[in-house]
Every structure is written in structure tokens, then in C-alpha cells.
XYZ file of C-alpha atoms in Angstrom:
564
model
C 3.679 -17.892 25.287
C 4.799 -15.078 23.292
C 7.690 -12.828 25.021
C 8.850 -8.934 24.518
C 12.432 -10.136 24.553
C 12.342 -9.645 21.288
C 12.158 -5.580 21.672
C 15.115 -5.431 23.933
C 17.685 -7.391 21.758
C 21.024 -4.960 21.662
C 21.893 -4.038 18.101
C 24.554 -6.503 16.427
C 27.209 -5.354 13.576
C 25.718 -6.533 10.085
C 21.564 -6.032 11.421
C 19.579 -6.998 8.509
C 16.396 -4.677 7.251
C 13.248 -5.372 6.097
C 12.350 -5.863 2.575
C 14.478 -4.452 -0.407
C 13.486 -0.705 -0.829
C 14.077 0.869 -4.344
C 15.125 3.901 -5.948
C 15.204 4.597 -9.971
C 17.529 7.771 -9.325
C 20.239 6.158 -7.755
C 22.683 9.237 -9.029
C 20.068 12.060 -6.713
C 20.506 9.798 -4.267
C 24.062 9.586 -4.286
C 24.198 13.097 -3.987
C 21.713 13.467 -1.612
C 23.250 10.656 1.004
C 26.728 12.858 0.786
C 25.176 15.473 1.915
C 23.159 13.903 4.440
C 26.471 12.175 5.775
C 28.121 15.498 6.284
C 25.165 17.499 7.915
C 24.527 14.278 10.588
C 27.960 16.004 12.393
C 27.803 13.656 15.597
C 25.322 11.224 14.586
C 26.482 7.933 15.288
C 24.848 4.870 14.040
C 23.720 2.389 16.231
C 23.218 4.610 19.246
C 20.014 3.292 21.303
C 18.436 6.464 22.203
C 15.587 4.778 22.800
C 15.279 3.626 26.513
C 17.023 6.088 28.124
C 13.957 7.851 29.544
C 12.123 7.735 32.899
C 8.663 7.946 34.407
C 4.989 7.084 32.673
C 3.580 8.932 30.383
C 0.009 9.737 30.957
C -3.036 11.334 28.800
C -4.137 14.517 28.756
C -0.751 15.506 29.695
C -0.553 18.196 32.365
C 1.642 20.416 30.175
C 0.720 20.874 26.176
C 3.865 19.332 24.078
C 4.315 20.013 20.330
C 5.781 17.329 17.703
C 5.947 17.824 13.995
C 5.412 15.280 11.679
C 5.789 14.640 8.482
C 3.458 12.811 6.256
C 1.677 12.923 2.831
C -1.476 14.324 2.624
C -2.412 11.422 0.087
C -6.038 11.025 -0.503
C -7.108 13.814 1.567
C -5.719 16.241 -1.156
C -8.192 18.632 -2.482
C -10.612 18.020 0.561
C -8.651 19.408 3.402
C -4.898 21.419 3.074
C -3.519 20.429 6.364
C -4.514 17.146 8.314
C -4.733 19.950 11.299
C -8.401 20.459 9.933
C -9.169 16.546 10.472
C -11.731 16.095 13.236
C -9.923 12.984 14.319
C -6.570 14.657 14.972
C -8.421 17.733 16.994
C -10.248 15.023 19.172
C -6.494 13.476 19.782
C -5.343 16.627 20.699
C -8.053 17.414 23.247
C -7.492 13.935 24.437
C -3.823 13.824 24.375
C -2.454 17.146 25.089
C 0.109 16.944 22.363
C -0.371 19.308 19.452
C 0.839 18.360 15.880
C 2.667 20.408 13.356
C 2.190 19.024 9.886
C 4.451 18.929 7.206
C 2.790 18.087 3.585
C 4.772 17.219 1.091
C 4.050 17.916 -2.025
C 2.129 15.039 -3.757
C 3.723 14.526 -6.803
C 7.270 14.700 -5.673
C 7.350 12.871 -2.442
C 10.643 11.191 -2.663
C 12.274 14.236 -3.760
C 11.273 16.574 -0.784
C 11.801 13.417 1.504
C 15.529 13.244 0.043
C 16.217 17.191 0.450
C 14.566 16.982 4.170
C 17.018 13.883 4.774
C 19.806 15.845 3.233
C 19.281 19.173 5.038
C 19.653 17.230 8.646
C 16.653 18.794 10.053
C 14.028 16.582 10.576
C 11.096 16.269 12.319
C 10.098 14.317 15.233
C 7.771 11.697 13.254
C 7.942 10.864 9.466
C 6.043 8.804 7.926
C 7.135 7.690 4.811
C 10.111 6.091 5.314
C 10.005 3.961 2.556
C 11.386 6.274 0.758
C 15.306 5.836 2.407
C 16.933 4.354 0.445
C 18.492 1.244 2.189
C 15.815 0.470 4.221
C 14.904 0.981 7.841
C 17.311 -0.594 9.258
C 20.601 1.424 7.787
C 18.183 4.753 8.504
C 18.507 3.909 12.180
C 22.598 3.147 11.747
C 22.823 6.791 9.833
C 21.596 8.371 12.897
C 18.162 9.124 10.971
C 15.245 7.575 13.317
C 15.519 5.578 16.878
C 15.371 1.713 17.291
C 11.811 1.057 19.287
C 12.314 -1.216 20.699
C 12.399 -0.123 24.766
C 10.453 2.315 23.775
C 7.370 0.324 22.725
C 8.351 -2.111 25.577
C 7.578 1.055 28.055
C 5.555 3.361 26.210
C 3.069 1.393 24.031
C 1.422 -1.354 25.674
C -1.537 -1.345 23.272
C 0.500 -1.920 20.100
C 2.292 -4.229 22.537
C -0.812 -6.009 23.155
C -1.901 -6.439 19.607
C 1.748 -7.990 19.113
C 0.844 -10.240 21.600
C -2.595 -11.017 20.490
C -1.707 -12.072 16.533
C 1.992 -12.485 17.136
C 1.962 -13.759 13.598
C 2.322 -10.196 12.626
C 5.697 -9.978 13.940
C 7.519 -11.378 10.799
C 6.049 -8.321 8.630
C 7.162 -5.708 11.158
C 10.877 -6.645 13.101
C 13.558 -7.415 11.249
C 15.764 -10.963 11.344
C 17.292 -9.517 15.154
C 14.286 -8.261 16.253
C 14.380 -4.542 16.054
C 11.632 -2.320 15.062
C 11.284 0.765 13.649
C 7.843 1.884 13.078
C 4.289 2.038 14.129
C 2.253 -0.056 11.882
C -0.548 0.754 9.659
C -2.936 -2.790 10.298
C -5.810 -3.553 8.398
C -8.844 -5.628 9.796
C -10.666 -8.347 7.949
C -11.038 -9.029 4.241
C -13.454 -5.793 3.442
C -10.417 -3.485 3.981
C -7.402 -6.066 1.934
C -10.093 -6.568 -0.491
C -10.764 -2.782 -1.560
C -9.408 -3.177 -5.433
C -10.787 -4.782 -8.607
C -11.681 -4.663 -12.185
C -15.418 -2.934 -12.639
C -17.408 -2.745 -15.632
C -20.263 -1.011 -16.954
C -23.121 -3.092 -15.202
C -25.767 -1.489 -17.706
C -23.743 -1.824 -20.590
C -22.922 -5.705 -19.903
C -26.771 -6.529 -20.071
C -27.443 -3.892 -23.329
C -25.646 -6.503 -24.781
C -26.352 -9.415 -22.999
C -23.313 -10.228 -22.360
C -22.308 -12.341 -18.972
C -19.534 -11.020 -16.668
C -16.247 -11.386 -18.063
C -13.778 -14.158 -16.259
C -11.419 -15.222 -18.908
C -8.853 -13.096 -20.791
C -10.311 -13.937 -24.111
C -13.698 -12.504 -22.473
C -12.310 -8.924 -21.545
C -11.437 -9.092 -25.226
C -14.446 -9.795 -26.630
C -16.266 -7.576 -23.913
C -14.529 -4.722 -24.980
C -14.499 -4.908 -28.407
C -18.264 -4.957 -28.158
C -18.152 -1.929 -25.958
C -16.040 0.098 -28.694
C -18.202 -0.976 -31.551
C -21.719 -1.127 -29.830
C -21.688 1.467 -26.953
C -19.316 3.678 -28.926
C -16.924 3.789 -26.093
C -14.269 6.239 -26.551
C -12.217 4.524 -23.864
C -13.625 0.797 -23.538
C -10.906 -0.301 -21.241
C -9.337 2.818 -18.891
C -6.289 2.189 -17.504
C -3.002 4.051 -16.427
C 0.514 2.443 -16.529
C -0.013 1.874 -12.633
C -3.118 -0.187 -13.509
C -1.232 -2.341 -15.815
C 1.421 -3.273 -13.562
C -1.213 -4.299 -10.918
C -1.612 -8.107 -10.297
C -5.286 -7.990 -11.561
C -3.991 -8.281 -14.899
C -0.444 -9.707 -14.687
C -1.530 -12.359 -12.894
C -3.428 -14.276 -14.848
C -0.186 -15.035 -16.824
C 1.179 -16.287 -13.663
C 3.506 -13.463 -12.099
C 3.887 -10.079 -10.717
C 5.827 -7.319 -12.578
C 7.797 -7.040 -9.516
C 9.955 -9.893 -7.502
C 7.135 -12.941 -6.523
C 8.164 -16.508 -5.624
C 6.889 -20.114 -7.533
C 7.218 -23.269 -5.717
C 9.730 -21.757 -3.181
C 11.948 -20.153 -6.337
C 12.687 -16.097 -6.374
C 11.464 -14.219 -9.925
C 11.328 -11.196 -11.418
C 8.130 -10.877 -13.680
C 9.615 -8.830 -16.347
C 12.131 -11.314 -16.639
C 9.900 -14.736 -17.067
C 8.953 -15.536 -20.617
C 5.229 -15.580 -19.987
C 5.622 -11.683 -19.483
C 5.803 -11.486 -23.551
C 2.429 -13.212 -23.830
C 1.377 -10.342 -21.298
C 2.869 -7.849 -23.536
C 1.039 -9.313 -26.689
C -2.376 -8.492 -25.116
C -1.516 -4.983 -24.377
C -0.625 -4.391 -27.352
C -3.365 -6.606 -29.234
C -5.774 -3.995 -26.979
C -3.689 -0.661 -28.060
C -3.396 -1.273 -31.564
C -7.386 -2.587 -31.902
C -8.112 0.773 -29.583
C -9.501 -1.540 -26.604
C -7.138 0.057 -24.275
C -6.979 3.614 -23.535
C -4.285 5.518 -25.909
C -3.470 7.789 -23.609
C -2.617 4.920 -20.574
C 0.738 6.926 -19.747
C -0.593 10.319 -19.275
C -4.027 9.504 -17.507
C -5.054 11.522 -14.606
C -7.986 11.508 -12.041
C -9.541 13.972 -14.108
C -9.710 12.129 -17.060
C -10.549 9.162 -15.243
C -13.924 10.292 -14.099
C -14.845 12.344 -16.707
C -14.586 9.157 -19.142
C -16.247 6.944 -16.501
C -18.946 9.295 -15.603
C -19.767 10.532 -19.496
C -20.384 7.085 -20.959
C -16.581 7.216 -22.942
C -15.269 3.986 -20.917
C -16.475 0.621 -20.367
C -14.033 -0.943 -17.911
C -11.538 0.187 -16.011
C -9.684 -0.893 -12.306
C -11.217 0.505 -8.785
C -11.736 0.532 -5.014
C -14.328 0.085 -3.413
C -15.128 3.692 -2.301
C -13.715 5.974 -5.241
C -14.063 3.313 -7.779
C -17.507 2.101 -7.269
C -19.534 4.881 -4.323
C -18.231 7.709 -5.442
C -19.332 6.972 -9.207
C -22.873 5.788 -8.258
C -22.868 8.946 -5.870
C -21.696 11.307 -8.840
C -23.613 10.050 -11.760
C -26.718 12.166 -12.910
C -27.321 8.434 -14.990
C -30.423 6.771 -13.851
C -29.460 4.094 -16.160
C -25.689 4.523 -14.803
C -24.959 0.995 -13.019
C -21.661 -1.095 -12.251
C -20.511 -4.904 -12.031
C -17.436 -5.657 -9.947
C -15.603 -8.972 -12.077
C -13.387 -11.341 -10.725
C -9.553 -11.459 -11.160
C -9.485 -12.782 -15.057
C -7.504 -15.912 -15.468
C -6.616 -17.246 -18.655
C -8.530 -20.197 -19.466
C -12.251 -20.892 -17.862
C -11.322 -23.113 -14.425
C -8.005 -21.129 -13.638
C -7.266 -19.841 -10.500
C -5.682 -16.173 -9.677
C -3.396 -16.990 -7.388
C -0.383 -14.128 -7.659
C -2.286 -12.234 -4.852
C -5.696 -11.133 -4.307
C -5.363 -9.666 -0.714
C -3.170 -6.819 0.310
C -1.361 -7.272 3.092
C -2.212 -6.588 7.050
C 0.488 -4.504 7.250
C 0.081 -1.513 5.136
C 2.712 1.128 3.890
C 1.434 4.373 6.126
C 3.943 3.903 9.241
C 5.490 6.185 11.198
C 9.579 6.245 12.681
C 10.171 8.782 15.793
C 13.712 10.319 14.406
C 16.723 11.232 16.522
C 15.530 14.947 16.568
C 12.778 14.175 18.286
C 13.168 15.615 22.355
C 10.339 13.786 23.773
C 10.459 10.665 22.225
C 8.647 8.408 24.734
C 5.592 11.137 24.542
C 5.928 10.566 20.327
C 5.999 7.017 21.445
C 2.826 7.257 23.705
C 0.848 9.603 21.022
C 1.268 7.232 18.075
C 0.410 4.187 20.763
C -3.278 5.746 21.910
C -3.912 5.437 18.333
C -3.461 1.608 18.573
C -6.082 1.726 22.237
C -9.752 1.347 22.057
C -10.551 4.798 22.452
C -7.884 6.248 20.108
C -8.936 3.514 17.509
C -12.490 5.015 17.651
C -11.220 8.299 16.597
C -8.618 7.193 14.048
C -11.384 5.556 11.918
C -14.568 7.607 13.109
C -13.469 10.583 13.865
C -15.580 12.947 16.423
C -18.594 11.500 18.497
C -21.869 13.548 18.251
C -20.462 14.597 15.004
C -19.085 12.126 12.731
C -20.600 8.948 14.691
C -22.636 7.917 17.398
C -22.476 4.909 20.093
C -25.419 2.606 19.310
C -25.579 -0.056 21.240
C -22.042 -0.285 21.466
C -21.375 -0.285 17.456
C -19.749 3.388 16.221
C -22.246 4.443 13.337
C -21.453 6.977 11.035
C -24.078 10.060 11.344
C -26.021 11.192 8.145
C -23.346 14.037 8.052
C -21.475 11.614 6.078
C -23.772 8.943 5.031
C -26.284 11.309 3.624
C -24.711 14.829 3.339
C -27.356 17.493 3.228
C -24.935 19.081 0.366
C -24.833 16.015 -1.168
C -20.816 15.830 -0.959
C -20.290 11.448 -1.352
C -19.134 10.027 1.931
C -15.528 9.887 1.046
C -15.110 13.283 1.003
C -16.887 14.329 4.261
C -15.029 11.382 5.556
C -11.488 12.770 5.094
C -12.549 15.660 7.136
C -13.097 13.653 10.108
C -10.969 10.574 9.952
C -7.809 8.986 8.108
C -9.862 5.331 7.894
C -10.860 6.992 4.784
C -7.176 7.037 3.570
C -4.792 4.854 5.935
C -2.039 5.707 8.739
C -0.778 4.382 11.917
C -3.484 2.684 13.175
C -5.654 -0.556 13.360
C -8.172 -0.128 10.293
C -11.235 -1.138 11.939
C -14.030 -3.702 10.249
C -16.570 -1.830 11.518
C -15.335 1.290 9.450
C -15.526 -0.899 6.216
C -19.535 -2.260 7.083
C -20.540 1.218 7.007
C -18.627 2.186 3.955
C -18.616 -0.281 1.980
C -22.465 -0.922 2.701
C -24.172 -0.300 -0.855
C -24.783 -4.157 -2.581
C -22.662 -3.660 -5.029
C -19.477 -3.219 -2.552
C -20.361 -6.304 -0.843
C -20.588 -7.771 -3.670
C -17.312 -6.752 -4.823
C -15.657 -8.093 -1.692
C -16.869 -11.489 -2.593
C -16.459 -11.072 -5.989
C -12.810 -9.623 -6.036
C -11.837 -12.262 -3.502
C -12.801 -15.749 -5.517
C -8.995 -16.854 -5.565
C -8.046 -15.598 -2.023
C -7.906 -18.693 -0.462
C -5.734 -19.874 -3.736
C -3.161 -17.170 -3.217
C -2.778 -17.795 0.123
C -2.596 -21.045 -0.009
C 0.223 -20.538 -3.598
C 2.553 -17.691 -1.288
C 3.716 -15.879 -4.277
C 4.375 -13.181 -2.084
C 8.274 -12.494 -1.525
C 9.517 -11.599 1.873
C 12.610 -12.012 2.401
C 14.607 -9.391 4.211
C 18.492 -8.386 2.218
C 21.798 -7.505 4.700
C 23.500 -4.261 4.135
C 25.993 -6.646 1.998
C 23.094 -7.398 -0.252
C 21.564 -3.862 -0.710
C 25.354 -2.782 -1.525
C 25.545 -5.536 -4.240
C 21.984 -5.190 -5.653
C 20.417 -1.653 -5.181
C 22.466 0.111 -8.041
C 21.838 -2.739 -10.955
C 18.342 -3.240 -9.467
C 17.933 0.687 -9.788
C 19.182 0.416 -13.952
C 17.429 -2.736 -14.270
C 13.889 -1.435 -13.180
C 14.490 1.755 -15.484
C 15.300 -0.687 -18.363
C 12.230 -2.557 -17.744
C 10.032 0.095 -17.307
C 11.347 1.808 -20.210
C 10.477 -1.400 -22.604
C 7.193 -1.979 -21.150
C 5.791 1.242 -22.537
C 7.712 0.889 -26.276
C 6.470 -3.129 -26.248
C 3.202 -1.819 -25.758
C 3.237 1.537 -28.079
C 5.364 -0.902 -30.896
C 8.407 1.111 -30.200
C 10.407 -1.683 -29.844
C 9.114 -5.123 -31.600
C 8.036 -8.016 -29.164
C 10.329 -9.929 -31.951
C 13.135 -8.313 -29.582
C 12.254 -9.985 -26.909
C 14.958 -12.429 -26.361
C 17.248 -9.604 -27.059
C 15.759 -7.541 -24.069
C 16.236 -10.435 -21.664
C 19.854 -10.701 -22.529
C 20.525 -7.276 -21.830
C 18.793 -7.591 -18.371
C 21.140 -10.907 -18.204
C 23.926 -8.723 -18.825
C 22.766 -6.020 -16.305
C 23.339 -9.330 -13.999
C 20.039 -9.946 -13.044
C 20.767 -13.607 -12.276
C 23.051 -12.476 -9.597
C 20.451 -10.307 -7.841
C 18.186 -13.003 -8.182
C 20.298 -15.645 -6.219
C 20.993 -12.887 -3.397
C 17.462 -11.922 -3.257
C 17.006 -16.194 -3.067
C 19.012 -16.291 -0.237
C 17.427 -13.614 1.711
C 14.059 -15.337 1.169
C 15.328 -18.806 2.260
C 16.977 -16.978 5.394
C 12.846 -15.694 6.142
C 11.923 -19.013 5.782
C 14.098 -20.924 7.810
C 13.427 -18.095 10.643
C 9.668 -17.868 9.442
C 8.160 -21.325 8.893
C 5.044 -20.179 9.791
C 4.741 -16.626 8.739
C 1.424 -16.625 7.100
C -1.174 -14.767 8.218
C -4.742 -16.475 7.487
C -6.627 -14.701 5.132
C -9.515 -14.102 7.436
C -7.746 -12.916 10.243
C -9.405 -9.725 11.571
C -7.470 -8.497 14.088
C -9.657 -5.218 14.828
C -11.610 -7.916 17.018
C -9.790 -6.817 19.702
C -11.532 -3.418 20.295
C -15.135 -5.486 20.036
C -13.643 -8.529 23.005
């Protein structure tokens, strides 16, 4: 049976923190962190400030209590200026008692207000976005930043605790090797909400030219040449530099442009020789005009103007902006699109470098050491994870956004068929951060209703083909680096990420001549990249060994437990 020992293990000299956590501007950072170190005054690392409190906490509480918290506004930008607005978070507050002062960072320079709010020593009682510390969560807590929650989600959160319980096989991706934690989770139910991202192509266009739906690489390339020279397509093949790091495309050569393990071996895409095959189809597509020439500079804008005024053929979406919004937007009758699987390289292949995100998402939230009332921070960000609180984190306000029938929440025609005609998305990120993420169980039921036009099912399906495959391959790297590790790798990791980033945009433009190739891995030899791979090697075989059996199946749903 599954015991909560594990949240009230004391802190040991040398804790280890979860996966690596990267910078590019090591030097800011530098800077920052000295500062940071000399405004913490009395901060000591390693103090357990957690579990030192008293007494239940209990909703609505009799007295209102105020928290600030600090979190992006992400894809709720340019629908609401302050997550205030949000019907979910005014139902919380009615619920709760505890009113929330937002801070919203600026959007396109995220780390850099999360440094100077580090640096200044004044923080607020919740952030999320602690990714951004450099160092990981771990050495945040030991610099006096957020509190260890471990008592505190022992006392305070007993339905987070529960869920724990429930699908312990969750714990892996959320404590580090002692056992601490340090956040409240973002979860995700079943495959409809991992499965939200794929390559989409003009649907109409496809049978125009009776051509089938593409699988291989040598089909995209074919496909898209007869986009540009039959459909006149501007853009056949729109995609941003993001795009082209994604696995969708990457991984039909066989690895990720990031760290990835093969047959129980740590690598580093940009550093594997079939990455130069990868780089000879970009730049096969940018000098033949097949991918978009302006990749590096593309913006949302420009995105769905090219999509929406028959300029692109193809490009990489989700299932609710990428494919609903579109077929919301379009004045097009003919206007239609065709999700496509994963292409591989050769008809047969499997995708297997990863077709699922993972259950546990990037939107979680730390309780820092400024925070007074930590156990009620504790308690608000738990009701989130309870039946009722789940219900309003991904529907928002009942008799407004959704309605109980027969026991399944259902989105009203506020949303589903706006009398103004604003797409779903939109009126959804006025009610509810389902339609974005945060700290909360992602709930199936949210993704039916959402994802409910054929064509989104169908994406599901066909965007998952290889997901058993990449489970079953675990390229996914996990392991966990010590403070001694981060010391030895973050710097040369920092320079050797710039370098690589640097030569994947002149390898594609012809700045630099894929002849050079063998030249470019030498220098990222000399930058000692063998070195961080062994350390990163042995903080993966230290997951193992604790980890055997860390896998979560792929069609685990664990928003069941708000329908048991």
C-alpha cells in the first residue's frame, strides 16, 4: 500500500532536483543570483517552514485572506488582461474566501521579469513558473526562495494527496530522488488532452489534387511541392523555428533536438549524425521554397492570415487553435482540414521519439517563503485538485458556462455557439484555465466537449498511431542531476545550446555549409559535451535504479476519479 512517508522525509545535505533546467544567458543570471544572494538577508536554505502551523483549514473561510500570485497570462492574452476577470477564479473566490492578486508578466520576456522579481527579494506568495530558476527546484528551496511541501500537503491537501495515492505512478515525475516536493501539479487526463498537437494539411487542397494523406518524408515533399506549383501556395509548408524543433518532424530521423535516450543510452539530438540528414531536408524545403522563408520571424498573425487566405498548405497545430478555431474563422465554404500522422521516413516506420505529452504538465505552482499563510496557499491550490474545485478549474461558472446534466458538466451555447459568434476558445478563457492549463487535474470531460467536431477526433486517433510505440521505445529522459552536476554542466550546457541553436538556423539559411558538419561536432566535442553526456548518464541510471517502473500507461486517465 502506498504511504505519505515520503512527504515527511527531513531534508539531507546534497538533495537532488528534478530534471536539468536551462538558461542560454548564463552571464544575466550570474548577475541576477548575486543580487538575489544579498537581498535574501536571513534566508537560510534548508529551513522547513512548512509544518510549523496548527489547526484545519476550512472553506469559505470565516475571515477574507489575500495571496498574490504570480503567473503568465499565456493563452489568455488578448482575451482577458488579468485572470481576475476569469469566471472560474471569481467562483473560487466566492467558494474559498481567499482573494487573488495577480501578477502578469509580460509575455515575451518571462524569464527576464521572473529573474528581476527573484533578484529584488520580494516575492509573492505563489509563483508559478518556476522553471525558470535556474538550478532547479530543489536549490530554489535551499536559497530560501519557496517552502518544501511536504507537511504541508500531508495536512493541508488531502485531495492532491488522494490522487497521489490513487496513480502513485505519478510520483516519479513530481518528488525528487529524497522525496521532497515542491509544487502543485498541472495533470492531464486521458489521451484527448496529451494528444492536442500535430501536423494538418489543407483537407480540400489534398483531394484538388488527388493526392492521399502524406505519411512518409518523401510524401510531405512531394505534397508540398504540388501545393507551391498547383495551389499557388505562397507558404506551402508554415512553420516557425519552434515548429521545427518539435518531435513531429525530428523524429522521424530518430531523435529529439533536445537530450532523449536509445536503448537505455543518454543523447543529445544535435549531436547524433542523423541530425545532418534532418538538416538536409530543411534546407532541401528552404532553398526549393517548400518551407516558409520567413520560419524565424513568424508570428500568430502571420500564421493565420496565411492559413486562413489560401497562402499555406501545411503547417503544425492543436487541436483547438490549430484545427476549431480555423474552421470557426474561415468565410471558405470550400475551406476544409486533414490532421496526418507523425511522418516517418520510409512507408512501415514507426514514430516512436514521443507522441504523447506528458501527465505532468509545466503550469505548477511553489508557495514561497514570503508567503504568511502558507497552509491557506496550501489549502487554495488543493480545492483545485477536489471534485468541486475541479469543476470550476475546467468549466468555469454553473448556470453560466455549464450545466449539470445528468451528472456530466456540459458546456452552455455561451461557448459552444456564441450568439457573437466569438469560437469557443475565446469565450472559454473567460471562464476557465482548461482552455490554457494550470494547477489542476485537466479533466476528459473538458476535452469531449472541445474537441467534439470529427475532425478533432479524428486527429486524436490520427496524431496518436505510434503512441503505443513510444511508450513502449522510452525515449523520454528523466533523470534527475545533484547540485554537483548542475555546477559541472549548466554553464557548457548554456554555450553549447547557443552554439547549436545558432547553427541550426545558418545550416538551414546556407550560412554555414552542411559540408561543415563534422567540424561543428568537434567544436561541441570541444565545448565537452561528452562529459555532460556521461553526468547526465548517470543521473538517468540513478532514476532507473530508483524508478524501475516509472512509466505511466499511455491510457491512463486519471480525471476518473471525479466520475468514481
Amino acid at each position: 500500500k502506498f504511504r505519505f512517508s515520503l512527504f515527511t522525509q527531513p531534508l539531507k545535505k546534497g538533495d537532488t532536483m528534478r530534471r536539468h533546467l536551462f538558461f542560454k544567458k548564463a552571464c544575466i543570471f550570474t548577475v541576477i543570483l548575486s543580487l538575489a544572494v544579498l537581498s535574501f538577508g536571513g534566508c537560510k536554505g534548508g529551513d522547513d517552514t512548512a509544518g510549523t502551523f496548527d489547526g484545519d483549514v476550512s472553506f469559505p473561510l470565516k475571515e477574507p485572506v489575500t495571496l498574490t500570485y504570480w503567473v503568465p497570462l499565456g493563452g489568455s492574452v488578448g482575451v482577458i488582461d488579468d485572470f481576475s476577470q476569469m469566471g472560474m477564479y471569481k467562483e473560487l473566490e466566492k467558494k474559498t474566501n481567499v482573494k487573488i492578486e495577480f501578477i502578469h508578466p509580460v509575455e515575451s520576456q518571462l524569464s527576464e521579469q521572473f529573474n528581476i522579481m527573484i533578484a529584488s527579494g520580494t516575492y509573492p506568495d505563489i509563483i508559478d513558473g518556476m522553471s525558470y530558476y535556474s538550478g532547479g527546484l530543489t536549490k530554489a528551496y535551499n536559497d530560501g526562495i519557496i517552502v518544501r511541501l511536504n507537511d504541508l500537503i500531508d495536512r493541508y491537501a488531502p485531495n492532491l494527496k488522494k490522487i497521489y495515492e490513487t496513480y502513485p505512478a505519478l510520483l516519479p515525475y513530481v518528488l525528487d530522488e529524497n522525496g521532497d516536493h515542491f509544487v502543485f501539479p498541472s495533470l492531464k487526463g486521458g489521451a484527448v488532452l496529451r494528444q492536442g498537437n500535430g501536423p494538418i494539411f489543407r483537407k480540400d487542397w489534398l483531394e484538388k489534387l488527388n493526392l492521399s494523406v502524406p505519411e512518409t518524408i518523401d510524401d510531405w515533399t512531394n505534397t508540398l511541392r504540388a501545393f507551391k506549383n498547383n495551389m499557388n501556395a505562397k507558404r506551402p509548408l508554415i512553420l516557425t523555428t519552434k515548429d521545427l524543433k518539435k518531435d513531429i518532424l525530428i523524429g522521424a530521423f530518430g531523435i529529439k533536438y533536445d537530450f532523449y535516450v536509445d536503448n537505455g543510452k543518454v543523447k543529445y539530438g544535435p549531436y547524433e549524425q542523423n541530425y545532418k540528414e534532418y538538416l538536409k531536408l530543411l534546407k532541401q524545403w528552404y532553398d526549393e521554397g517548400l518551407l516558409d522563408k520567413e520560419f524565424g520571424t513568424l508570428n500568430t498573425k502571420m500564421i493565420d492570415s496565411s492559413i486562413l487566405n489560401n497562402e499555406g498548405g501545411a503547417y503544425i497545430g492543436v487541436l483547438g487553435n490549430g484545427l476549431q478555431r480555423y474552421l470557426t474563422l474561415t468565410t471558405d465554404p470550400s475551406f476544409a482540414l486533414q490532421p496526418v500522422p507523425y511522418p516517418v521516413l520510409h512507408k512501415g516506420d514507426s514514430q516512436t521519439i514521443e507522441t504523447l505529452a506528458s501527465i505532468v504538465g509545466s503550469k505548477n505552482c511553489a508557495i514561497t517563503t514570503a508567503c504568511k499563510n502558507p497552509e491557506i496557499a496550501a489549502a487554495w491550490l488543493d480545492y483545485a485538485y477536489s471534485k468541486e474545485g475541479s469543476l470550476i478549474c475546467n468549466f468555469g461558472v454553473e448556470g453560466e458556462s455549464y450545466t449539470m446534466e445528468n451528472g456530466y458538466p456540459t458546456f452552455t451555447k455561451l461557448l459552444t455557439n456564441n450568439p457573437e459568434g466569438k469560437p469557443f476558445s475565446t469565450m472559454g478563457r473567460m471562464y476557465a484555465r482548461s482552455f490554457s492549463v494550470g494547477p489542476f487535474v485537466l479533466d476528459t470531460r473538458y476535452g469531449e466537449q472541445f474537441f467534439s467536431m470529427d475532425v478533432q477526433k479524428e486527429a486524436v486517433d490520427v496524431w496518436g498511431k505510434y503512441a503505443k510505440e513510444a511508450e513502449e521505445a522510452s525515449h523520454e529522459y528523466l533523470g534527475t542531476l545533484n547540485p554537483d552536476e548542475i555546477s559541472q554542466t549548466t554553464s557548457k550546457m548554456n554555450q553549447i545550446q547557443t552554439y547549436a541553436d545558432e547553427y541550426f538556423i545558418k545550416f538551414i539559411l546556407g550560412n554555414a555549409s552542411l559540408d561543415e558538419f563534422d567540424r561543428y561536432l568537434a567544436e561541441m566535442k570541444n565545448m565537452k559535451m561528452d562529459e555532460i553526456l556521461a553526468v547526465y548518464q548517470q543521473a538517468y541510471d540513478r532514476f532507473i535504479q530508483k524508478y524501475p517502473n516509472y512509466k505511466i500507461p499511455y491510457d491512463t486517465d486519471i480525471s476518473e476519479i471525479y466520475r468514481k
